């Protein structure tokens, strides 16, 4: 099929561009077609030059009368191009784009989209996009002007303009090829008509080059429907497969074990909250089944998920099995190792939060930099993984060539959706354990149940008593300075530490060079002008892993007072001494994401603070942020978020590995519900094996999940 054509074969494209396309995961025509724009610019108003109104955004078409290069008083380099059509003429002013002098020449026909502005006293045109028209024919196909144009997220040196051009040519090519199935339909016709969806082929064309914005919306809805349909269908299939799985041996919880288990719980240094108790019970019931547990545990940062997981590990231990405890980073693995070591101290050694009762499981750490059990925490004669009852590590634990013989439980903390593939990897190692996946991302129950349909859901919706709430303030613009002074005083007097979070600059969800430049500049400014007496660290997505871990470690070791970071950086580490988080450009974050960030502080027993800064005093924004300052519960925050932000907006949790939806939005309950019904209908009436296109999508979805791991 045409769409399987490798990207190497794309015509009129340099090898550098091909390489760049591949570097962002575009390996064939299909993947190029699936690179969707994140917004549009409307340049469809085509205006005669003499009708242009100041403030208007329009496209003009005309002949270049004159090309000149000038310098403004302020030293800007100006490319002034005078254009005329049959109605009149106007100057188009580009700034600092001297390469245009080599491209644009007198006599050429040009189409320019931009804004009409005053330049000094003269009406002139501020260009945004242009394209040269082939000779006299002003009616050719327009790509960058004279229509609604797509704007693509710019990655690895690929400009939106270049992507637009390549995708446009591809769609032209598909049109010419004219085969009915150049973009095949995947759904049965009755599902399409029942849900009032456009055809697949039209959706793909119109999401890139819509004839109007309503069509763009409908196309996006169609492709979002496809996405939700695929995810849910995949979940249903996994759930069905899961029903037929068997663990080696179901756990036994007889009187003796139950007593030990209860004693362990009552020996904890605190009383479990009723939410924790409920979840422990749900897990207990699962573990007694011969079908492996596949449970998803949601709970706010600090709600006490780790203890619940530890209790499950203990029960596993009582049954003679090992537990694997996986964290997303080495630092977090270390942290879990320490927590678990203090919950399960070996007799005489280690922390004595708990008096040793009977025997307790031994805890080992296995990360890239630390071999099993070489931690300083305990004198270890033990060397191999098999000698430990609980093995803590990163997700590499299951991919590494480690052999585990008696694993009964796998715990996955954050960022990892444990799928069919991971399960297969475990099976290759000869195990089919119970599975507990945990997240602090507040995902509303309805959403979680649909999107993670293969999992059973538990929620810890209650915080331990006596926890100090993080005091949250929206800091007015005029108080910025006194805010800095207050932070300085806090650091000096209380020796606390501070996070400063800078937002992503552009609307795309990746960290662009622009963002990195901005955060670096802000870091320099803070270091030089504001916090010169303190030690500052900088973290963003382009910092190498090793360096990143060192900076985090320095922060943990109090070698740094302030950590400046972008939101994409994993700062999930427990730093009890960090009690202030300052968030710049707070309006750019979803509430759920703000809540995640706020969870970085408030981990110790000192009062913590979250300061929100925004340059945008828009009433709606202020209201939304004020609401956040008053809401502490993550689930409530997430629900507000869903209500307040329309579909299509970035959902705070999206950056988490769990939910990287391409087009669909989790706040679009209606579409989620429709697609869920469609999946149920499809399941009752058809078999996936008769739908090769759906099968392809399922495979594609699975591969995407693997490649993310
Ligand atoms: P998270 O859900 O973010 O993983 P943790 O399990 O790390 O939360 O718990 C955060 C802190 O709260 C830990 O220091 C833990 O010992 C403590 N904790 C957990 N449960 C309770 C409880 N029921 N009462 C008091 N403190 C608790
Ligand atoms: Mg945790």
XYZ file of C-alpha atoms and ligand atoms in Angstrom:
737
model
C 0.000 0.000 0.000
C 1.081 3.521 -0.782
C 1.048 4.516 2.860
C 3.625 1.920 3.777
C 6.157 3.623 1.526
C 9.345 4.300 3.481
C 10.114 7.951 4.120
C 13.348 7.523 2.122
C 11.191 7.562 -0.982
C 9.606 10.915 -0.337
C 10.425 13.062 -3.363
C 12.300 16.377 -3.395
C 13.545 16.030 0.151
C 17.083 16.326 1.446
C 18.655 13.446 3.284
C 19.027 15.672 6.359
C 15.278 16.218 6.420
C 14.647 12.508 5.978
C 16.938 11.816 8.890
C 15.145 14.374 11.018
C 11.774 12.929 10.118
C 12.969 9.523 11.197
C 14.371 10.926 14.400
C 10.876 12.006 15.420
C 9.375 8.645 14.586
C 8.193 9.295 11.032
C 9.440 6.307 9.088
C 6.833 6.030 6.371
C 4.048 7.958 4.647
C 1.472 6.732 7.105
C 3.404 8.082 10.043
C 3.826 11.396 8.275
C 0.095 11.557 7.733
C -0.363 10.887 11.426
C 1.660 13.894 12.465
C -1.285 16.121 13.320
C -1.273 19.894 13.671
C -1.936 21.277 17.126
C -3.679 24.394 15.850
C -4.570 26.352 12.723
C -4.135 29.860 11.410
C -6.926 31.248 9.343
C -5.536 33.058 6.306
C -8.502 32.325 4.115
C -9.585 35.928 3.756
C -8.108 37.049 0.448
C -8.226 40.789 0.129
C -7.519 43.322 -2.603
C -4.717 45.535 -1.350
C -6.755 48.724 -1.292
C -9.395 47.137 0.922
C -7.027 46.094 3.688
C -8.037 47.358 7.124
C -5.562 47.937 9.917
C -5.770 45.057 12.393
C -7.053 42.629 9.795
C -5.461 39.253 9.118
C -5.573 38.470 5.430
C -3.827 37.107 2.391
C -2.760 39.378 -0.451
C -1.663 38.267 -3.877
C 0.366 40.403 -6.211
C 3.551 41.164 -8.067
C 6.770 42.223 -6.427
C 7.575 45.764 -7.538
C 10.698 46.269 -5.508
C 12.931 44.453 -3.060
C 15.077 46.485 -0.707
C 17.151 46.076 2.398
C 17.134 48.746 5.094
C 18.038 49.339 8.712
C 15.670 50.874 11.207
C 16.706 53.464 13.765
C 16.837 50.761 16.386
C 19.221 48.767 14.260
C 16.846 46.126 12.931
C 17.571 44.792 9.519
C 14.496 45.216 7.394
C 13.548 43.481 4.155
C 11.061 45.791 2.520
C 9.123 44.366 -0.347
C 6.654 46.410 -2.267
C 3.748 44.448 -3.716
C 0.976 45.499 -6.042
C -2.244 44.015 -7.308
C -4.821 45.548 -9.601
C -6.240 47.593 -6.707
C -3.114 49.140 -5.231
C 0.190 48.528 -3.553
C 1.597 48.054 -0.086
C 4.936 47.501 1.656
C 5.548 44.148 3.279
C 8.198 44.354 5.996
C 10.206 41.351 7.118
C 12.670 41.690 9.987
C 16.111 40.111 10.054
C 15.408 37.626 7.272
C 18.138 38.662 4.876
C 18.047 35.264 3.136
C 14.793 36.450 1.577
C 16.820 38.844 -0.542
C 18.156 35.832 -2.364
C 14.728 34.288 -2.828
C 12.364 37.123 -3.626
C 12.901 39.126 -6.779
C 11.233 41.903 -8.675
C 8.540 40.679 -11.002
C 7.728 37.525 -9.073
C 4.146 36.730 -8.118
C 3.739 36.350 -4.422
C 1.017 35.412 -1.988
C 1.504 36.724 1.542
C -0.566 36.126 4.664
C -0.197 38.469 7.575
C -1.535 41.358 9.557
C -2.222 44.891 8.420
C -0.426 47.364 10.669
C 0.814 50.884 10.836
C 4.518 51.164 10.246
C 5.256 54.715 11.274
C 2.400 56.542 9.595
C 1.944 54.233 6.651
C -0.342 51.276 6.421
C 1.826 48.264 5.797
C 1.729 44.502 5.931
C 3.391 42.382 8.585
C 3.932 39.007 6.932
C 3.516 35.663 8.679
C 3.645 33.240 5.768
C 4.356 33.649 2.088
C 4.594 31.540 -1.012
C 5.910 32.260 -4.436
C 3.363 31.667 -7.169
C 4.374 30.009 -10.338
C 4.327 32.735 -12.988
C 1.106 34.488 -13.802
C -1.227 31.845 -12.543
C -2.505 33.219 -9.275
C -4.971 30.379 -8.854
C -2.638 27.554 -8.039
C -2.984 25.346 -4.971
C -2.033 27.258 -1.885
C -0.181 25.622 0.950
C 0.915 28.337 3.347
C -1.438 31.196 2.544
C -4.941 31.931 1.292
C -6.489 29.165 3.359
C -6.737 27.802 6.859
C -3.248 26.491 7.459
C -2.159 23.821 9.938
C 0.508 24.593 12.540
C 2.706 21.671 13.548
C 4.819 21.194 16.603
C 8.427 21.905 15.629
C 10.875 19.211 16.636
C 14.494 18.387 15.886
C 14.927 21.243 13.459
C 11.823 20.447 11.435
C 9.861 23.625 10.924
C 6.101 23.746 10.813
C 6.412 25.162 7.296
C 8.430 22.221 6.068
C 6.096 19.678 7.636
C 3.110 21.490 6.142
C 4.634 21.310 2.710
C 5.547 17.617 2.947
C 2.143 16.635 4.264
C 0.405 18.726 1.628
C 2.353 16.992 -1.151
C 1.572 13.621 0.342
C -2.148 14.339 0.388
C -1.978 15.552 -3.220
C -0.257 12.333 -4.072
C -2.982 10.296 -2.363
C -5.631 12.250 -4.263
C -3.948 11.498 -7.548
C -3.533 7.823 -6.757
C -7.325 7.727 -6.533
C -7.502 4.207 -5.307
C -10.515 3.834 -3.098
C -8.381 2.634 -0.241
C -5.561 5.129 -0.320
C -6.610 5.754 3.270
C -8.674 2.747 4.261
C -11.771 2.917 6.392
C -11.383 0.970 9.611
C -14.834 0.910 11.162
C -17.973 -0.892 10.030
C -20.342 1.527 8.253
C -23.111 1.331 10.853
C -20.760 2.554 13.597
C -19.752 5.482 11.413
C -23.282 6.500 10.556
C -24.673 5.893 14.033
C -22.059 8.210 15.512
C -22.339 10.709 12.717
C -18.638 10.590 11.894
C -16.898 11.683 8.710
C -15.169 9.027 6.618
C -11.642 8.098 7.600
C -10.144 9.396 4.368
C -11.872 12.758 4.687
C -10.887 13.067 8.322
C -7.229 12.537 7.475
C -7.317 15.135 4.732
C -9.338 17.689 6.650
C -7.421 17.491 9.893
C -4.434 18.823 7.979
C -6.028 21.142 5.453
C -9.576 21.859 6.571
C -11.936 23.743 4.304
C -13.426 25.296 7.423
C -12.866 25.047 11.148
C -15.985 22.994 11.727
C -14.571 20.343 9.395
C -11.308 20.463 11.297
C -13.217 19.851 14.505
C -15.193 16.974 13.023
C -12.066 15.371 11.592
C -10.336 15.596 14.909
C -13.365 14.046 16.546
C -13.321 11.190 14.076
C -9.640 10.485 14.632
C -10.094 10.827 18.395
C -12.926 8.316 18.135
C -10.580 5.924 16.306
C -7.997 6.378 19.008
C -10.384 5.804 21.896
C -11.914 2.876 20.055
C -8.518 1.254 19.597
C -7.436 1.805 23.200
C -10.637 0.393 24.606
C -10.760 -2.500 22.226
C -7.206 -3.360 23.132
C -8.095 -3.142 26.828
C -11.077 -5.447 26.340
C -8.938 -7.976 24.529
C -6.331 -7.917 27.281
C -9.035 -8.304 29.904
C -10.415 -11.358 28.098
C -6.956 -12.876 27.848
C -6.348 -12.128 31.485
C -9.453 -14.080 32.501
C -7.751 -17.210 31.239
C -4.438 -16.629 32.986
C -3.337 -18.584 35.981
C -0.796 -17.767 38.612
C 1.350 -20.665 39.687
C -0.355 -21.017 43.012
C -3.087 -18.942 44.516
C -1.972 -17.368 47.763
C -3.250 -18.936 50.903
C -4.340 -16.753 53.750
C -5.023 -19.140 56.608
C -5.484 -18.142 60.226
C -1.776 -18.112 60.995
C -0.908 -15.942 58.025
C -3.849 -13.681 58.627
C -2.739 -13.110 62.206
C 0.811 -12.311 61.142
C -0.556 -10.005 58.510
C -2.765 -8.183 61.015
C 0.105 -7.946 63.460
C 2.321 -6.427 60.833
C -0.318 -3.799 60.158
C -0.872 -3.012 63.801
C 2.872 -2.698 64.321
C 3.150 0.035 61.721
C 4.119 3.405 63.192
C 0.702 4.789 62.215
C -2.879 3.651 61.785
C -3.984 2.957 58.244
C -6.584 5.357 56.914
C -9.911 3.772 56.105
C -9.173 4.226 52.402
C -5.906 2.321 52.819
C -7.726 -0.437 54.703
C -10.302 -0.733 51.943
C -7.612 -1.019 49.282
C -5.630 -3.559 51.314
C -8.782 -5.666 51.431
C -9.349 -5.385 47.701
C -5.793 -6.533 47.126
C -6.121 -9.345 49.629
C -9.153 -10.699 47.784
C -7.303 -10.526 44.468
C -4.262 -12.343 45.766
C -6.352 -15.281 46.852
C -7.554 -15.866 43.300
C -5.844 -18.123 40.817
C -6.324 -15.477 38.143
C -3.485 -12.985 38.526
C -4.369 -9.619 40.011
C -4.259 -6.713 37.578
C -5.008 -3.734 39.743
C -4.509 -0.043 39.269
C -4.035 1.965 42.446
C -4.637 5.672 42.296
C -3.886 7.974 45.199
C -2.629 11.468 45.715
C 1.007 12.089 46.427
C 1.474 11.324 50.120
C -1.730 9.320 50.461
C 0.279 6.261 51.487
C 0.420 3.962 48.484
C 3.862 2.624 49.335
C 2.711 1.123 52.621
C -0.198 -0.548 50.910
C 2.207 -2.010 48.373
C 4.501 -3.106 51.189
C 1.641 -4.944 52.858
C 1.007 -6.787 49.599
C 4.730 -7.662 49.485
C 4.516 -8.998 53.010
C 1.627 -11.276 52.150
C 3.552 -12.455 49.116
C 6.502 -13.199 51.369
C 4.308 -15.163 53.777
C 3.365 -17.341 50.829
C 6.988 -17.982 49.991
C 7.145 -15.727 46.939
C 9.266 -12.756 45.949
C 8.043 -9.301 45.039
C 9.529 -7.027 42.391
C 9.102 -3.333 43.144
C 9.739 -1.113 40.128
C 10.189 2.649 40.064
C 10.597 4.918 37.037
C 14.044 6.266 37.979
C 17.043 5.123 39.962
C 16.586 7.880 42.487
C 13.036 6.810 43.157
C 14.125 3.184 43.339
C 16.652 4.176 45.980
C 13.970 6.004 47.866
C 11.636 3.015 47.822
C 14.478 0.789 48.887
C 15.035 2.941 51.931
C 11.352 3.080 52.809
C 10.932 -0.665 52.461
C 14.126 -1.333 54.383
C 12.770 0.665 57.279
C 9.410 -1.094 57.129
C 11.157 -4.467 57.047
C 14.278 -4.050 59.183
C 16.395 -7.146 59.485
C 16.892 -8.086 63.072
C 19.337 -5.818 64.793
C 20.233 -3.746 61.732
C 18.720 -0.846 59.940
C 16.103 1.540 61.033
C 13.916 0.514 63.901
C 10.677 2.160 63.013
C 9.293 -1.293 63.472
C 10.225 -3.826 66.052
C 11.075 -6.969 64.182
C 8.122 -9.295 64.375
C 8.655 -12.906 63.541
C 10.652 -12.936 60.369
C 10.392 -10.215 57.814
C 11.172 -10.203 54.116
C 14.667 -9.140 53.122
C 14.940 -6.196 50.759
C 17.480 -5.889 47.945
C 18.217 -3.091 45.515
C 19.073 -3.677 41.883
C 19.717 -0.691 39.657
C 22.162 0.072 36.892
C 24.611 1.630 39.266
C 24.012 -0.606 42.260
C 24.199 -4.338 41.995
C 21.833 -6.386 43.970
C 22.219 -5.896 47.671
C 25.337 -3.781 47.586
C 23.564 -1.048 49.452
C 25.122 0.311 52.569
C 21.940 -0.246 54.474
C 22.735 -3.697 55.717
C 25.665 -6.053 55.925
C 24.908 -8.320 53.058
C 26.353 -11.658 52.640
C 23.591 -12.334 50.221
C 24.461 -11.795 46.604
C 21.951 -13.125 44.151
C 18.481 -11.854 43.483
C 17.042 -15.123 44.581
C 18.210 -14.478 48.118
C 15.956 -11.483 48.510
C 12.259 -11.459 49.152
C 11.663 -7.981 47.811
C 13.768 -6.628 44.971
C 13.568 -2.934 44.278
C 14.751 -1.520 40.979
C 13.836 0.438 37.895
C 11.670 -0.882 35.097
C 14.808 -2.417 33.663
C 14.299 -5.191 36.216
C 12.056 -7.127 33.902
C 13.937 -6.446 30.711
C 17.348 -7.306 32.122
C 18.655 -10.788 31.867
C 17.939 -11.338 35.521
C 16.345 -14.596 36.408
C 13.697 -14.722 39.046
C 12.274 -18.041 40.000
C 9.697 -17.347 42.570
C 8.188 -13.954 41.806
C 4.598 -13.769 42.967
C 3.954 -10.052 42.817
C 5.112 -7.167 40.653
C 4.578 -3.591 41.773
C 4.926 -0.818 39.236
C 5.165 2.708 40.578
C 4.323 5.557 38.216
C 4.835 6.107 34.557
C 4.441 2.648 33.339
C 1.425 0.975 31.983
C 2.094 -2.650 32.336
C 0.894 -4.253 29.184
C 0.758 -7.464 27.310
C 4.365 -7.119 26.279
C 5.769 -6.767 29.765
C 3.670 -9.677 30.833
C 5.123 -11.712 27.986
C 8.606 -10.755 29.142
C 7.817 -12.082 32.593
C 6.385 -15.248 31.149
C 9.601 -15.740 29.259
C 11.276 -15.682 32.620
C 8.818 -18.355 33.621
C 6.587 -16.294 35.876
C 3.037 -15.045 35.759
C 2.674 -12.905 38.848
C 0.061 -10.672 40.394
C 0.346 -7.101 39.306
C -0.192 -3.805 41.099
C 0.289 -0.569 39.166
C 0.301 2.681 41.136
C -0.044 6.300 40.166
C -0.374 9.677 41.829
C -1.906 11.123 38.683
C -5.452 12.022 39.572
C -7.507 10.444 36.854
C -11.234 10.707 37.453
C -12.784 7.328 38.074
C -15.006 7.366 35.007
C -12.052 8.120 32.789
C -9.800 5.525 34.382
C -12.435 2.826 34.064
C -12.795 3.444 30.363
C -9.260 4.038 29.299
C -7.735 1.377 31.503
C -10.538 -1.056 30.958
C -8.293 -4.054 31.422
C -7.481 -3.083 34.989
C -9.409 -3.198 38.227
C -9.371 0.120 39.972
C -8.629 1.046 43.583
C -8.549 4.600 44.813
C -7.056 6.013 48.003
C -9.146 9.132 48.314
C -8.157 10.193 51.795
C -4.981 11.647 53.265
C -3.469 10.489 56.556
C -4.701 12.577 59.459
C -2.730 15.516 60.738
C -0.981 16.170 57.448
C -0.246 19.876 56.982
C -1.849 21.169 53.820
C 0.310 22.987 51.339
C -0.631 26.662 51.583
C -1.292 27.835 48.046
C -1.326 31.448 46.897
C -1.846 33.243 43.644
C 0.766 36.000 43.864
C -0.279 39.290 42.273
C 2.145 40.831 39.813
C 3.078 43.752 42.050
C 4.144 41.373 44.806
C 6.700 39.492 42.766
C 9.595 41.294 44.378
C 8.426 40.840 47.914
C 7.800 37.196 47.041
C 11.481 36.791 46.190
C 12.460 38.529 49.424
C 10.237 36.212 51.425
C 11.802 33.159 49.777
C 15.315 34.438 50.524
C 14.420 34.969 54.156
C 12.954 31.470 54.411
C 16.063 29.878 52.929
C 18.354 31.843 55.200
C 16.430 31.406 58.415
C 14.978 27.941 58.027
C 17.499 26.366 55.655
C 14.668 25.078 53.511
C 14.891 24.422 49.759
C 12.890 25.733 46.853
C 11.637 24.533 43.470
C 11.062 27.081 40.719
C 9.084 25.712 37.795
C 9.062 27.379 34.384
C 6.392 26.506 31.836
C 6.699 25.193 28.306
C 6.674 28.220 26.052
C 4.879 26.915 23.025
C 1.637 25.077 22.812
C 3.227 21.867 21.761
C 3.729 19.322 24.461
C 7.383 18.755 23.883
C 10.183 20.849 25.176
C 11.310 22.990 22.288
C 14.598 24.841 22.016
C 12.603 27.981 22.657
C 11.520 26.668 26.036
C 15.003 25.560 26.945
C 16.401 28.928 25.998
C 13.757 30.654 28.088
C 14.306 28.507 31.168
C 18.066 28.866 30.857
C 17.698 32.620 30.607
C 15.419 32.711 33.623
C 17.907 30.554 35.518
C 20.729 32.975 34.689
C 18.604 35.932 35.711
C 17.651 34.374 39.039
C 21.223 33.358 39.720
C 22.662 36.754 38.912
C 20.035 39.265 39.906
C 17.804 37.670 42.506
C 19.339 34.766 44.369
C 23.040 35.513 43.905
C 23.885 34.479 47.462
C 22.422 30.971 47.006
C 23.276 27.861 45.055
C 21.009 27.151 42.118
C 20.616 24.112 39.888
C 18.946 23.879 36.482
C 17.037 20.939 35.043
C 15.271 20.560 31.720
C 14.532 17.826 29.260
C 17.789 18.215 27.381
C 19.966 17.618 30.442
C 21.539 14.169 30.151
C 20.297 11.454 32.485
C 23.554 11.116 34.412
C 23.813 14.859 34.909
C 20.145 15.013 35.859
C 20.525 12.372 38.523
C 23.550 14.171 39.905
C 21.653 17.444 40.150
C 18.739 15.695 41.876
C 21.146 14.034 44.264
C 22.847 17.363 45.006
C 19.477 18.871 45.716
C 18.615 15.996 48.007
C 21.987 16.364 49.749
C 21.269 20.067 50.260
C 24.173 21.141 48.091
C 21.665 23.259 46.174
C 19.184 25.711 47.676
C 17.028 26.249 44.636
C 16.193 23.984 41.746
C 14.966 25.696 38.596
C 13.220 23.243 36.288
C 10.691 22.833 33.538
C 7.572 20.844 34.192
C 8.601 17.938 31.977
C 11.379 17.059 34.335
C 10.631 14.260 36.702
C 10.959 15.757 40.138
C 8.897 13.104 41.848
C 11.510 12.569 44.443
C 10.755 12.920 48.117
C 12.631 15.918 49.439
C 11.185 16.693 52.817
C 13.299 19.804 53.155
C 11.902 21.428 50.020
C 8.965 23.399 51.326
C 8.396 26.063 48.703
C 7.448 25.579 45.079
C 7.096 28.617 42.891
C 5.325 28.078 39.571
C 5.779 30.587 36.773
C 3.181 30.954 34.032
C 0.719 28.991 36.142
C -2.067 29.678 33.662
C -0.327 27.457 31.142
C -0.802 24.369 33.252
C -3.857 22.247 33.733
C -5.032 22.118 37.325
C -4.175 18.442 37.562
C -0.655 19.236 36.489
C -0.405 22.084 38.983
C -1.513 19.651 41.625
C 1.207 17.189 40.633
C 3.762 19.955 40.884
C 2.414 21.074 44.240
C 2.922 17.530 45.480
C 6.695 18.046 45.260
C 6.470 19.937 48.531
C 4.624 19.156 51.745
C 6.445 15.878 52.197
C 7.983 16.630 55.540
C 6.516 17.945 58.759
C 7.227 21.612 58.035
C 4.587 23.925 56.643
C 4.923 24.059 52.852
C 3.919 26.656 50.299
C 2.967 26.743 46.660
C 3.215 30.147 44.973
C 1.545 30.630 41.615
C 2.662 33.401 39.296
C 0.917 34.521 36.162
C 1.461 37.429 33.827
C -2.038 37.069 32.549
C -4.610 38.759 34.738
C -7.541 37.585 32.641
C -10.567 37.110 34.893
C -11.232 33.532 33.881
C -7.640 32.534 34.507
C -7.584 34.217 37.886
C -10.787 32.448 38.837
C -9.426 29.062 37.808
C -6.204 29.543 39.739
C -8.047 30.900 42.771
C -10.153 27.779 42.741
C -6.985 25.721 42.732
C -5.612 27.553 45.766
C -8.693 26.416 47.666
C -8.715 22.773 46.527
C -6.315 20.268 48.035
C -7.803 16.960 46.930
C -6.321 15.654 43.691
C -9.449 13.991 42.436
C -11.474 17.155 42.979
C -8.812 19.116 41.167
C -8.942 16.713 38.228
C -12.689 16.954 38.029
C -12.598 20.733 38.063
C -10.032 20.505 35.338
C -12.259 18.396 33.166
C -15.157 20.771 33.653
C -13.199 23.955 33.118
C -11.062 23.072 30.172
C -12.743 22.117 26.979
C -11.871 19.005 25.008
C -8.741 19.329 22.971
C -6.883 21.179 25.674
C -3.852 19.619 27.176
C -4.897 17.414 30.027
C -2.413 17.733 32.826
C -1.788 14.053 33.107
C -1.042 13.582 29.474
C 2.661 13.807 29.919
C 2.568 10.717 32.012
C 3.379 7.470 30.336
C -0.108 6.216 31.058
C -1.953 8.532 28.826
C -0.272 9.764 25.758
C -3.287 10.296 23.651
C -2.628 11.800 20.273
C -5.888 13.421 19.369
C -8.435 12.321 21.904
C -9.047 14.245 25.077
C -9.900 12.652 28.366
C -12.234 15.489 29.157
C -14.471 14.574 26.280
C -16.754 12.292 28.280
C -19.295 12.164 25.515
C -16.868 10.812 22.946
C -15.376 8.394 25.457
C -18.853 7.103 26.151
C -19.765 6.821 22.461
C -16.585 4.969 21.619
C -17.070 2.665 24.591
C -20.539 1.745 23.323
C -19.122 1.224 19.860
C -16.496 -1.152 21.244
C -19.137 -3.162 23.099
C -21.277 -3.332 19.986
C -18.302 -4.329 17.854
C -17.310 -7.000 20.320
C -20.801 -8.489 20.382
C -21.185 -8.555 16.622
C -17.792 -8.998 14.987
C -14.455 -10.636 15.396
C -11.319 -8.535 15.168
C -9.715 -11.083 12.899
C -12.135 -10.091 10.129
C -10.997 -6.503 10.305
C -7.405 -6.331 9.155
C -7.358 -2.550 9.403
C -8.435 -2.621 13.027
C -5.886 -5.305 13.642
C -3.233 -3.023 12.193
C -4.294 -0.253 14.525
C -4.158 -2.576 17.512
C -0.672 -3.684 16.499
C 0.370 -0.088 16.008
C -0.966 0.812 19.448
C 0.875 -2.104 21.009
C 4.120 -1.176 19.286
C 3.738 2.367 20.502
C 3.409 1.055 24.023
C 6.518 -1.055 23.655
C 8.622 1.679 22.132
C 7.720 3.932 25.007
C 9.106 1.503 27.569
P 2.565 7.964 48.146
O 1.133 7.616 48.026
O 2.855 9.325 47.597
O 3.475 6.925 47.588
P 3.803 7.306 50.622
O 3.400 5.919 50.653
O 5.184 7.637 50.220
O 2.808 8.122 49.683
O 3.453 7.973 52.007
C 3.824 9.272 52.338
C 4.174 9.357 53.781
O 3.027 9.131 54.594
C 5.195 8.330 54.198
O 6.129 8.959 55.041
C 4.364 7.301 54.975
O 5.134 6.668 55.972
C 3.269 8.134 55.568
N 2.003 7.418 55.785
C 1.457 6.477 54.990
N 0.271 6.059 55.498
C 0.061 6.758 56.614
C -1.004 6.780 57.586
N -2.067 5.990 57.488
N -0.886 7.644 58.622
C 0.186 8.454 58.732
N 1.218 8.477 57.864
C 1.164 7.640 56.805
Mg 4.983 7.103 45.998
